[in-house]
Protein backbone atom coordinates (compact mmCIF):
# COMPACT_ATOMS: atom_id res chain seq x y z
CA MET A 1 132.79 -1.93 183.88
CA ASN A 2 133.82 0.53 185.28
CA LYS A 3 135.35 1.97 181.98
CA LEU A 4 132.68 1.53 179.61
CA ARG A 5 130.56 3.91 181.88
CA PHE A 6 132.93 6.92 182.74
CA PHE A 7 133.47 6.67 178.84
CA LEU A 8 130.02 7.70 178.03
CA VAL A 9 129.64 9.86 181.25
CA LEU A 10 132.52 11.57 178.52
CA VAL A 11 131.18 11.55 175.25
CA ILE A 12 127.78 12.83 176.65
CA MET A 13 130.31 15.30 179.23
CA LEU A 14 131.62 16.42 174.77
CA ALA A 15 128.41 16.29 173.15
CA GLY A 16 126.83 18.52 176.26
CA ALA A 17 129.67 20.65 175.82
CA SER A 18 129.35 21.04 172.62
CA ALA A 19 125.89 21.96 172.37
CA PHE A 20 126.61 24.44 175.07
CA TYR A 21 129.09 25.98 172.44
CA PHE A 22 126.92 25.14 169.37
CA LEU A 23 123.63 26.49 171.32
CA TRP A 24 124.32 29.22 173.21
CA PRO A 25 124.50 32.59 172.25
CA ASN A 26 127.67 35.11 172.40
CA THR A 27 126.27 37.46 174.75
CA SER A 28 129.32 39.36 174.50
CA VAL A 29 129.26 43.55 173.89
CA ILE A 30 131.71 45.39 171.98
CA SER A 31 131.24 48.68 170.57
CA PRO A 32 131.78 49.59 166.74
CA ILE A 33 132.63 53.14 167.28
CA ARG A 34 135.67 54.46 167.54
CA PRO A 35 136.06 57.85 169.86
CA GLY A 36 136.71 61.01 168.20
CA GLU A 37 136.46 59.82 164.90
CA THR A 38 134.02 60.50 162.34
CA SER A 39 132.68 57.25 160.48
CA LEU A 40 130.84 57.32 156.74
CA VAL A 41 128.08 55.24 156.60
CA ILE A 42 126.13 55.40 153.16
CA GLU A 43 123.56 52.91 152.74
CA GLY A 44 124.51 49.89 154.02
CA ASP A 45 128.12 49.56 153.95
CA LYS A 46 130.17 51.55 156.01
CA ILE A 47 133.10 53.68 153.77
CA GLU A 48 136.37 54.02 154.46
CA GLY A 49 139.93 54.76 152.27
CA MET A 50 138.04 57.47 150.67
CA GLY A 51 138.63 60.54 153.56
CA THR A 52 136.87 61.07 156.32
CA PRO A 53 133.55 63.47 156.76
CA VAL A 54 134.04 67.04 158.61
CA VAL A 55 130.90 68.42 160.11
CA GLU A 56 131.22 72.17 160.36
CA LYS A 57 128.59 73.82 163.16
CA GLY A 58 126.97 71.60 161.99
CA SER A 59 126.61 71.45 158.14
CA VAL A 60 128.48 68.43 156.34
CA LEU A 61 131.59 68.56 153.97
CA LEU A 62 132.13 65.60 152.25
CA PRO A 63 135.60 64.65 150.24
CA PHE A 64 136.25 64.76 146.82
CA PRO A 65 136.11 61.52 146.34
CA VAL A 66 133.64 59.93 148.12
CA VAL A 67 131.22 61.96 145.80
CA LYS A 68 132.59 61.23 142.84
CA GLU A 69 131.93 57.79 144.36
CA TYR A 70 128.85 57.31 145.25
CA ILE A 71 127.02 60.76 144.98
CA ASP A 72 128.08 62.90 141.49
CA PRO A 73 130.77 60.78 139.10
CA LYS A 74 131.22 64.04 136.77
CA ILE A 75 131.80 66.22 139.13
CA TYR A 76 135.30 68.38 138.80
CA TRP A 77 138.17 69.09 140.42
CA ASP A 78 140.16 71.91 139.03
CA ARG A 79 143.23 72.14 141.23
CA ASP A 80 144.82 74.34 139.25
CA GLU A 81 142.42 77.37 139.70
CA ASN A 82 141.11 75.61 143.02
CA LYS A 83 137.42 74.88 142.16
CA VAL A 84 135.01 72.60 142.17
CA ILE A 85 132.60 72.46 139.61
CA ILE A 86 129.30 70.14 139.57
CA THR A 87 127.17 69.90 136.35
CA THR A 88 123.36 68.97 136.08
CA GLU A 89 120.58 69.28 133.64
CA ASP A 90 119.99 72.36 133.45
CA LYS A 91 122.87 73.94 136.31
CA VAL A 92 126.48 74.69 136.34
CA ILE A 93 128.64 75.34 139.91
CA ARG A 94 131.36 76.81 140.13
CA MET A 95 132.52 76.83 143.91
CA LYS A 96 136.04 78.15 145.03
CA THR A 97 137.78 76.64 147.63
CA ASP A 98 137.18 78.99 151.10
CA ASN A 99 134.71 81.73 149.56
CA LEU A 100 131.19 81.44 150.10
CA THR A 101 129.65 82.64 146.40
CA ALA A 102 129.02 80.22 144.15
CA MET A 103 128.27 81.05 140.24
CA VAL A 104 125.05 78.64 139.26
CA ASN A 105 124.80 79.68 135.80
CA ALA A 106 126.87 81.59 135.50
CA ARG A 107 125.05 83.85 138.31
CA PRO A 108 126.96 84.75 142.22
CA VAL A 109 124.24 82.43 145.10
CA GLU A 110 126.26 82.86 148.39
CA LEU A 111 126.74 79.37 150.21
CA ASN A 112 125.66 77.86 154.35
CA ILE A 113 129.43 76.62 154.21
CA PRO A 114 132.39 77.79 151.24
CA VAL A 115 134.10 74.54 149.80
CA ARG A 116 137.50 73.54 151.81
CA LEU A 117 140.39 71.56 151.20
CA ILE A 118 141.59 69.65 153.38
CA ASP A 119 145.26 68.39 153.92
CA ASP A 120 144.13 69.12 149.49
CA ILE A 121 141.76 67.31 149.80
CA PRO A 122 138.26 69.23 148.57
CA TYR A 123 135.24 68.94 150.64
CA VAL A 124 132.28 69.27 149.47
CA PRO A 125 129.17 70.86 151.13
CA ALA A 126 126.77 68.06 151.88
CA ASP A 127 123.36 70.51 152.15
CA LEU A 128 124.33 71.47 148.29
CA LEU A 129 124.05 67.69 147.47
CA GLU A 130 120.59 66.77 148.98
CA ASP A 131 119.48 69.82 146.69
CA LEU A 132 120.83 68.65 143.34
CA PHE A 133 120.45 65.33 143.38
CA ASP A 134 118.60 62.41 145.49
CA VAL A 135 120.24 61.65 148.76
CA ASP A 136 119.56 62.51 152.56
CA VAL A 137 122.74 63.43 154.23
CA LYS A 138 122.79 62.74 158.02
CA TRP A 139 125.50 63.45 161.07
CA VAL A 140 124.67 61.84 164.80
CA GLU A 141 126.44 63.29 167.44
CA ALA A 142 126.03 60.27 169.35
CA THR A 143 127.71 58.01 167.25
CA GLU A 144 130.21 60.74 165.92
CA THR A 145 128.30 58.81 162.66
CA VAL A 146 127.26 60.52 158.13
CA ILE A 147 125.06 58.60 156.90
CA ILE A 148 123.82 58.85 153.11
CA ASP A 149 120.87 57.30 152.11
CA TYR A 150 119.87 57.98 147.55
CA THR A 151 116.24 58.70 147.54
CA GLY A 152 113.81 58.42 144.84
CA PHE A 153 112.81 54.48 145.40
CA ALA A 154 111.36 52.23 147.83
CA GLN A 155 113.83 51.35 150.94
CA ARG A 156 113.44 48.46 153.35
CA VAL A 157 112.73 48.35 156.99
CA GLY A 158 112.00 46.88 159.68
CA GLU A 159 110.31 47.03 162.95
CA VAL A 160 112.04 45.33 165.94
CA THR A 161 109.35 42.85 167.23
CA ASN A 162 111.02 41.14 170.80
CA PRO A 163 112.88 43.35 172.93
CA LYS A 164 115.94 39.59 172.40
CA ALA A 165 116.95 41.22 169.85
CA LYS A 166 120.56 42.49 169.23
CA VAL A 167 122.68 43.46 166.74
CA ARG A 168 125.50 41.13 166.14
CA ARG A 169 128.83 41.56 164.21
CA GLU A 170 128.26 38.19 161.20
CA PRO A 171 125.46 36.98 160.51
CA SER A 172 126.26 34.69 163.85
CA ILE A 173 124.99 33.88 167.38
CA LYS A 174 128.13 33.05 168.32
CA SER A 175 129.39 36.48 166.69
CA PRO A 176 130.11 40.06 169.26
CA ILE A 177 126.88 41.99 170.21
CA TYR A 178 127.13 45.31 168.75
CA VAL A 179 123.96 46.92 169.68
CA ASP A 180 121.13 45.09 172.80
CA ASP A 181 119.05 47.59 173.75
CA LEU A 182 117.01 48.00 170.74
CA GLN A 183 113.62 47.96 171.95
CA PRO A 184 109.60 46.75 170.88
CA GLY A 185 108.54 49.00 167.67
CA GLN A 186 111.90 50.86 166.64
CA ILE A 187 113.01 50.93 163.68
CA VAL A 188 115.83 49.19 161.78
CA ARG A 189 116.47 49.29 157.56
CA VAL A 190 117.53 46.21 155.89
CA PHE A 191 119.46 45.05 153.49
CA GLU A 192 120.41 41.90 152.50
CA GLU A 193 119.04 38.49 153.75
CA ASP A 194 119.96 35.12 154.21
CA GLU A 195 118.46 32.54 155.36
CA LYS A 196 118.09 32.77 158.64
CA TRP A 197 119.67 36.26 158.64
CA TYR A 198 118.39 39.81 157.72
CA LYS A 199 121.95 42.37 157.23
CA VAL A 200 120.08 45.93 159.62
CA ARG A 201 122.12 49.60 160.05
CA THR A 202 119.90 50.73 162.72
CA GLU A 203 118.88 54.68 163.13
CA GLU A 204 122.42 55.32 164.81
CA GLY A 205 124.62 54.33 161.78
CA ILE A 206 126.15 50.94 162.69
CA ILE A 207 125.79 48.28 160.55
CA GLY A 208 125.06 44.73 161.70
CA TYR A 209 123.52 41.41 161.31
CA MET A 210 119.85 40.33 163.59
CA GLU A 211 117.71 37.65 163.55
CA LYS A 212 114.78 37.51 161.65
CA ARG A 213 113.00 35.40 163.34
CA PHE A 214 112.76 38.90 166.07
CA LEU A 215 112.54 41.51 162.63
CA SER A 216 108.82 42.85 160.94
CA THR A 217 110.56 44.26 157.52
CA SER A 218 107.83 46.15 154.99
CA LEU A 219 108.73 49.17 152.15
CA THR A 220 108.39 52.28 152.60
CA GLU A 221 106.80 54.59 150.48
CA VAL A 222 109.08 56.29 148.22
CA LYS A 223 110.49 59.49 148.77
CA GLY A 224 111.91 62.35 145.30
CA VAL A 225 112.47 61.74 141.50
CA SER A 226 114.58 59.23 140.62
CA TYR A 227 117.95 61.06 138.99
CA ASP A 228 116.92 58.62 136.08
CA GLU A 229 113.39 59.71 135.24
CA PRO A 230 114.87 61.27 131.35
CA GLN A 231 114.78 64.74 130.34
CA PRO A 232 112.72 65.87 127.44
CA LEU A 233 114.28 67.62 123.66
CA THR A 234 114.59 71.28 123.81
CA TRP A 235 112.98 71.18 120.12
CA LYS A 236 111.41 68.97 117.50
CA PRO A 237 110.19 68.94 114.07
CA ASP A 238 106.07 69.84 114.33
CA LYS A 239 106.08 67.26 111.48
CA GLY A 240 108.21 63.97 111.03
CA LYS A 241 111.96 63.53 111.53
CA ILE A 242 114.77 66.19 111.62
CA ASN A 243 116.29 67.14 108.74
CA MET A 244 120.08 69.28 109.27
CA VAL A 245 122.38 71.11 106.45
CA TRP A 246 125.73 72.55 107.25
CA GLU A 247 126.06 75.60 105.50
CA TYR A 248 129.92 76.39 104.86
CA VAL A 249 130.95 79.88 105.55
CA HIS A 250 134.44 80.67 103.84
CA LYS A 251 134.47 84.06 104.07
CA GLU A 252 131.11 85.13 103.06
CA THR A 253 127.73 84.21 104.77
CA PRO A 254 125.82 82.75 101.70
CA ASP A 255 122.58 84.74 100.93
CA ILE A 256 119.30 82.95 101.20
CA SER A 257 117.63 84.42 98.78
CA SER A 258 119.52 82.58 96.84
CA PHE A 259 118.32 79.25 97.35
CA GLY A 260 114.49 79.77 99.81
CA LYS A 261 112.79 77.70 101.27
CA ILE A 262 114.17 74.28 100.65
CA LYS A 263 111.53 71.53 100.89
CA GLY A 264 111.52 68.74 104.02
CA VAL A 265 114.57 71.06 106.20
CA ASP A 266 114.42 72.25 109.61
CA VAL A 267 117.43 73.67 110.29
CA LEU A 268 120.55 75.14 108.97
CA THR A 269 123.87 75.19 110.27
CA PRO A 270 126.16 77.38 108.70
CA THR A 271 129.64 77.54 110.33
CA TRP A 272 130.54 80.38 111.98
CA PHE A 273 132.53 80.85 115.04
CA HIS A 274 136.06 78.81 115.65
CA ILE A 275 138.00 78.82 118.40
CA VAL A 276 141.64 79.44 116.87
CA ASP A 277 143.92 80.22 119.74
CA GLY A 278 144.53 78.51 123.20
CA SER A 279 143.74 81.48 124.95
CA GLY A 280 139.97 80.67 124.12
CA THR A 281 138.94 83.44 121.37
CA VAL A 282 136.11 82.22 119.62
CA ALA A 283 136.07 83.76 116.07
CA ASN A 284 133.30 84.65 114.55
CA LYS A 285 131.98 85.54 111.04
CA ALA A 286 127.69 84.73 111.66
CA ASP A 287 125.16 86.64 110.30
CA LYS A 288 122.14 88.40 111.86
CA LYS A 289 120.98 89.12 108.29
CA TYR A 290 121.14 85.12 107.68
CA VAL A 291 119.63 84.72 110.07
CA ASP A 292 116.87 86.77 109.99
CA ASP A 293 115.82 85.62 106.89
CA ALA A 294 116.17 82.12 107.63
CA HIS A 295 113.72 83.25 109.81
CA ARG A 296 111.27 83.88 108.08
CA GLU A 297 111.54 81.13 105.34
CA GLY A 298 110.90 78.34 108.47
CA TYR A 299 113.90 77.62 109.37
CA LYS A 300 115.67 77.15 112.85
CA VAL A 301 120.19 78.32 113.01
CA TRP A 302 121.71 76.41 114.94
CA GLY A 303 125.58 77.83 114.74
CA LEU A 304 128.60 75.38 114.46
CA VAL A 305 131.72 75.88 116.79
CA THR A 306 135.05 74.34 115.88
CA ASN A 307 138.31 73.72 117.75
CA ASN A 308 139.88 74.92 114.39
CA PHE A 309 140.70 71.12 114.32
CA ASP A 310 144.22 71.81 115.84
CA PRO A 311 144.72 69.93 118.95
CA GLU A 312 147.36 71.65 120.33
CA ILE A 313 144.90 74.36 121.16
CA THR A 314 142.00 72.04 121.97
CA HIS A 315 144.55 70.95 124.34
CA GLU A 316 144.60 74.13 126.20
CA VAL A 317 141.34 75.17 126.44
CA LEU A 318 140.05 71.96 127.05
CA ASN A 319 142.21 72.10 130.55
CA SER A 320 141.58 75.28 131.66
CA THR A 321 138.06 75.28 133.38
CA GLU A 322 138.53 79.76 133.17
CA THR A 323 138.92 78.96 129.31
CA ARG A 324 136.33 76.61 129.80
CA GLU A 325 134.62 79.43 130.62
CA LYS A 326 135.74 82.13 128.21
CA VAL A 327 134.13 80.43 125.19
CA ILE A 328 130.51 79.58 126.50
CA GLN A 329 130.37 82.36 126.71
CA GLN A 330 130.82 83.99 123.71
CA LEU A 331 129.32 81.62 122.76
CA LEU A 332 126.50 82.18 123.96
CA VAL A 333 126.75 86.60 123.40
CA TYR A 334 126.87 85.47 120.01
CA ALA A 335 123.80 83.58 120.38
CA ASN A 336 122.15 85.98 121.27
CA LEU A 337 123.61 88.40 119.94
CA TYR A 338 122.10 86.93 116.81
CA GLU A 339 119.13 85.22 117.80
CA LEU A 340 120.19 81.41 116.97
CA ASP A 341 118.32 78.37 118.15
CA GLY A 342 121.02 76.60 119.30
CA ILE A 343 124.83 75.25 119.07
CA ASN A 344 126.01 72.93 116.74
CA ILE A 345 129.87 71.59 118.45
CA ASP A 346 132.13 70.30 115.91
CA PHE A 347 135.48 69.28 117.55
CA GLU A 348 137.48 67.57 114.82
CA ASN A 349 141.39 66.38 115.44
CA VAL A 350 141.28 66.23 119.92
CA TYR A 351 144.10 64.77 121.42
CA VAL A 352 142.40 60.96 122.89
CA LYS A 353 144.07 62.27 125.69
CA ASP A 354 141.98 65.12 126.45
CA ARG A 355 138.82 63.21 125.83
CA ASP A 356 136.92 63.20 129.65
CA MET A 357 137.72 66.97 128.94
CA LEU A 358 135.82 67.79 125.91
CA THR A 359 133.72 66.08 128.18
CA GLN A 360 133.49 68.24 130.42
CA PHE A 361 133.00 71.44 128.44
CA VAL A 362 129.71 69.69 126.81
CA ARG A 363 128.75 69.09 130.53
CA GLU A 364 129.27 73.25 131.47
CA LEU A 365 128.24 74.41 127.76
CA ALA A 366 124.89 72.30 127.48
CA PRO A 367 123.22 73.94 130.65
CA LEU A 368 124.08 77.25 130.39
CA PHE A 369 121.88 77.07 126.40
CA LYS A 370 119.77 74.97 127.23
CA GLU A 371 118.41 77.69 129.63
CA GLN A 372 118.58 79.84 126.97
CA GLY A 373 116.04 77.86 125.31
CA LEU A 374 118.28 76.46 122.35
CA VAL A 375 119.41 73.26 121.60
CA VAL A 376 122.97 71.45 121.51
CA SER A 377 124.11 69.38 119.16
CA ILE A 378 127.69 67.51 118.31
CA ASP A 379 128.90 65.36 115.62
CA VAL A 380 131.37 63.16 116.64
CA THR A 381 132.68 59.66 113.23
CA VAL A 382 131.63 56.58 113.60
CA LYS A 383 134.04 54.22 115.96
CA SER A 384 136.94 53.81 114.88
CA SER A 385 141.13 52.86 116.11
CA SER A 386 142.17 55.84 115.55
CA GLU A 387 142.80 58.52 118.08
CA ASN A 388 142.24 61.87 117.56
CA TRP A 389 139.22 61.12 115.34
CA SER A 390 137.60 58.06 117.55
CA LEU A 391 138.98 57.14 121.21
CA CYS A 392 138.82 60.82 121.31
CA TYR A 393 134.87 61.25 122.18
CA ASP A 394 133.04 59.53 124.79
CA ARG A 395 129.76 58.44 123.52
CA LYS A 396 127.68 57.70 125.97
CA ALA A 397 128.76 60.32 128.54
CA LEU A 398 128.33 63.18 125.93
CA GLY A 399 125.07 61.37 125.20
CA GLU A 400 123.61 61.97 127.83
CA VAL A 401 124.89 65.78 128.13
CA VAL A 402 123.21 67.29 124.43
CA ASP A 403 120.03 67.32 123.01
CA TYR A 404 121.12 65.16 119.59
CA MET A 405 124.12 63.82 118.44
CA ALA A 406 125.07 64.18 114.41
CA VAL A 407 126.98 60.92 113.38
CA MET A 408 129.64 62.01 110.96
CA ALA A 409 129.17 58.91 108.98
CA TYR A 410 130.72 59.07 105.34
CA ASP A 411 134.71 59.55 105.37
CA GLN A 412 135.24 55.66 105.33
CA HIS A 413 137.75 56.09 102.50
CA TRP A 414 138.85 59.58 102.51
CA GLU A 415 141.03 61.72 101.02
CA ALA A 416 144.37 59.81 100.90
CA SER A 417 143.27 56.63 101.55
CA PRO A 418 145.39 54.20 100.69
CA VAL A 419 142.30 51.88 99.09
CA ALA A 420 140.43 53.55 96.60
CA GLY A 421 136.73 53.37 97.82
CA SER A 422 133.28 54.21 98.98
CA VAL A 423 132.72 57.22 101.03
CA ALA A 424 130.14 55.46 103.12
CA GLU A 425 128.84 52.13 102.29
CA ILE A 426 125.47 51.63 103.44
CA THR A 427 126.59 48.62 105.38
CA TRP A 428 129.05 50.31 106.78
CA VAL A 429 127.03 53.28 107.83
CA GLU A 430 124.43 50.54 108.64
CA ASN A 431 127.12 48.75 111.38
CA GLY A 432 128.40 52.08 112.67
CA ILE A 433 124.87 53.43 114.00
CA LYS A 434 124.56 50.77 115.24
CA ALA A 435 128.01 50.31 117.49
CA ILE A 436 126.88 53.82 118.55
CA LEU A 437 122.92 52.66 119.69
CA GLU A 438 124.49 50.72 122.53
CA GLU A 439 125.70 54.32 124.40
CA VAL A 440 123.12 56.76 122.55
CA PRO A 441 119.86 56.98 122.56
CA SER A 442 118.09 56.52 119.45
CA HIS A 443 115.89 59.65 119.65
CA LYS A 444 119.49 61.90 120.06
CA ILE A 445 121.27 59.89 116.60
CA LEU A 446 121.27 62.46 113.85
CA LEU A 447 122.12 59.96 110.59
CA GLY A 448 125.63 62.20 108.96
CA LEU A 449 124.43 62.14 105.25
CA PRO A 450 127.41 62.70 101.95
CA PHE A 451 126.21 65.36 99.95
CA TYR A 452 129.66 64.27 98.19
CA ALA A 453 131.38 61.23 96.24
CA ARG A 454 135.26 60.88 95.87
CA GLU A 455 137.15 59.75 92.18
CA TRP A 456 139.77 57.77 92.99
CA LYS A 457 142.98 57.34 90.62
CA GLU A 458 145.55 54.09 89.99
CA GLU A 459 148.11 54.61 88.01
CA ILE A 460 151.90 52.59 88.83
CA VAL A 461 154.15 55.09 89.41
CA ASP A 462 157.93 53.71 89.60
CA GLY A 463 156.81 49.87 89.69
CA ARG A 464 154.36 50.82 92.55
CA LYS A 465 150.66 51.42 93.50
CA ARG A 466 149.65 55.35 93.90
CA VAL A 467 146.35 56.06 94.86
CA THR A 468 144.98 59.16 95.00
CA SER A 469 142.11 60.76 95.19
CA ARG A 470 139.72 64.17 95.16
CA ALA A 471 135.73 65.08 96.28
CA LEU A 472 133.06 66.12 93.82
CA TYR A 473 130.03 67.50 95.05
CA MET A 474 127.30 64.96 92.75
CA GLU A 475 126.52 67.73 90.11
CA GLY A 476 130.48 67.47 88.67
CA VAL A 477 130.19 63.60 89.23
CA GLN A 478 126.78 63.61 86.87
CA LYS A 479 128.85 65.95 84.45
CA ILE A 480 131.96 63.03 84.37
CA ILE A 481 129.55 60.64 83.83
CA SER A 482 128.05 61.89 81.37
CA ASP A 483 130.50 63.88 79.39
CA LYS A 484 132.84 60.32 79.87
CA LYS A 485 129.65 58.52 78.08
CA LEU A 486 130.46 56.52 81.10
CA ASP A 487 127.58 53.34 82.18
CA LYS A 488 126.75 53.47 85.72
CA VAL A 489 126.44 49.63 87.37
CA TRP A 490 124.42 49.63 90.26
CA ASP A 491 127.02 48.47 93.36
CA GLU A 492 125.10 46.31 96.53
CA LYS A 493 127.32 46.14 98.70
CA SER A 494 128.15 50.33 98.98
CA GLY A 495 125.20 50.68 97.91
CA GLN A 496 125.30 53.14 95.26
CA TYR A 497 126.23 53.15 91.46
CA TYR A 498 129.53 52.63 90.58
CA VAL A 499 131.77 53.83 87.21
CA GLU A 500 135.25 53.81 85.99
CA TYR A 501 136.69 54.50 83.39
CA SER A 502 140.86 55.04 82.46
CA GLU A 503 142.07 57.90 80.25
CA GLY A 504 146.64 56.82 79.33
CA ARG A 505 147.76 54.77 82.33
CA ALA A 506 145.30 55.88 85.25
CA VAL A 507 142.37 53.66 86.31
CA TYR A 508 139.65 55.88 87.64
CA LYS A 509 136.88 54.71 90.57
CA ILE A 510 134.08 56.38 90.87
CA TRP A 511 130.66 55.18 93.68
CA VAL A 512 128.91 57.65 92.85
CA GLU A 513 126.08 58.67 95.66
CA ASP A 514 122.81 60.45 94.57
CA ALA A 515 119.30 60.05 95.10
CA ARG A 516 119.67 56.04 94.98
CA SER A 517 122.35 56.39 97.50
CA ILE A 518 120.59 59.18 99.45
CA ASP A 519 116.93 57.08 99.93
CA LEU A 520 118.40 54.02 100.97
CA ARG A 521 120.88 55.61 103.01
CA SER A 522 118.40 57.85 104.63
CA SER A 523 116.11 54.38 105.28
CA LEU A 524 118.31 53.58 108.58
CA VAL A 525 116.72 56.85 110.08
CA HIS A 526 113.08 54.81 109.79
CA LYS A 527 114.85 51.14 110.87
CA TYR A 528 116.24 52.87 113.53
CA ASP A 529 113.93 55.26 114.41
CA LEU A 530 117.10 58.05 114.61
CA ALA A 531 116.18 61.76 115.30
CA GLY A 532 117.50 61.96 111.72
CA VAL A 533 119.25 63.81 109.14
CA ALA A 534 122.87 66.09 108.93
CA CYS A 535 123.74 66.48 105.51
CA TRP A 536 126.91 67.70 104.70
CA ARG A 537 126.68 69.89 103.17
CA ARG A 538 124.33 72.20 101.30
CA GLY A 539 125.69 73.16 97.88
CA PHE A 540 127.50 70.22 96.71
CA GLU A 541 123.28 68.67 96.26
CA THR A 542 121.11 68.12 93.33
CA GLU A 543 117.06 68.85 93.39
CA ASP A 544 116.15 65.51 93.66
CA ILE A 545 117.91 65.17 96.74
CA TRP A 546 115.66 67.02 98.38
CA GLU A 547 111.79 65.90 97.37
CA VAL A 548 113.95 62.70 98.22
CA LEU A 549 114.14 63.07 101.93
CA ASN A 550 110.59 64.99 102.17
CA ASP A 551 109.60 61.55 101.73
CA ASN A 552 111.70 60.16 104.19
CA LEU A 553 111.76 62.08 107.09
CA LYS A 554 108.29 62.99 106.66
CA GLU A 555 106.15 61.46 104.55
CA LYS A 556 106.94 58.11 104.51
CA GLN A 557 105.67 57.24 109.05
CA ASN A 558 108.13 54.24 108.94
CA TYR A 559 110.95 51.48 107.69
CA ALA A 560 107.54 49.03 106.79
CA GLN A 561 106.26 51.72 104.54
CA TRP A 562 109.64 52.29 103.32
CA LEU A 563 110.02 48.73 101.94
CA GLU A 564 106.56 48.31 100.49
CA ASP A 565 106.86 51.54 98.20
CA ASN A 566 110.00 50.51 97.12
CA GLY A 567 109.10 46.85 96.32
CA PHE A 568 110.93 45.11 99.84
CA LYS A 569 108.72 43.23 101.56
CA GLU A 570 110.42 42.83 105.62
């Protein structure tokens, strides 16, 4: 009997001890602060391993890796020239280390504190970042903590309602206490929650957990402007969709009087500017009379600049901050001198390793041109596995910067293709546009249209099939069809007429570009609500093409109307 009583007492004592252990809160207080060490807190997280902020004369300097990861993923550090470059929608800021003068859109601006180079890492002044981005940076001397908050959205806050409230290291009453002197009415930021706990941050930047029963939460008013708000386009036509046509310039610019006002065409884009060496020299073929005549006829003029399709020259230019700036300044001078309305960037055959530097070049160019009221457009190919001709474009990043992106939806079967085929089958074009729409908004996309076809020659040479081709403009194709009395057959797969003929042992094949194929292809502008078309090139077309494009781009209002007018039902 005594043994049973002893056992029961022991059980009760153990149960009581267990209850005491699990129910009695931990009262030990520990400090999350390491004396003499600056902490970095971004919203509800303590950031470590990316460099420590520096406070100089009360001003905060943030390590470059932190800025790039959490504030501006587009910020660029040129190690060779010791320059930090920040680009926004309307500004290009160039800052050299230890220099109190920054260049903002090529004009000098004094800084309160310069960029510093510490242990080979650039540190950026936080007050400049606050001016440019939706962030608030605060230095709390008492806890030696830099706090960064994002503005532009409502913040959840909590008001302490009970003097027993504690901030603990983990969401458990058995966890040590970080803060034990909270008072009713004190405000904390609230980030996460579970059934009984909130993750909070005190005004001093200490992050921990509080029991829900000690807090009353609410949302604050939105402060600042959302960084993701869509920016207005620089220009769009008064009526309908954009009809842009490239003007090829070999030695001399054509005289506009030779063709006058083309019905429905908004923009002429002459191929005037070419980067010809690694030092960034821009060769100029521009003609002021052409611009003046174009303006009198109601055209806009976007000057085209190429990289000479030379990957080595391009590599040298893109990888030097000084050379990129030199190219941009030359183009700005030319744009002003010739009174251009925009610039069209046509960089092709670019090393895939220079993909990000091409994007950086456009980021540095765009704000300066937009500041002058100029339209910025870029030409890209459809997506493919080709490194120098497709993978070199970061279409998503470029689409965030430019006003328009012309998709060169042609050369599906290129000049040296081993297989004969269409320059641009309708399904290939449509799939190419859909792929780019996954990354670039439709209102920025110009659908590239070819005014040429290829005549393919297939023959057996030394027992093997040899395929060669030559490009033909539209009238050249019609002449072959007429001279050889060929019968055109509509090819549903390509969305084009097809002809072929034999001479000797060779077979010749042509997928025809004409009014019908252009009509079908340009209908995609309405189907996907694109910005318009970009046509390669003026002089290759037949006159009926302009009537078709004017009708589709300026008169028709939507894809349903195109289907109805062509005898289809949506």
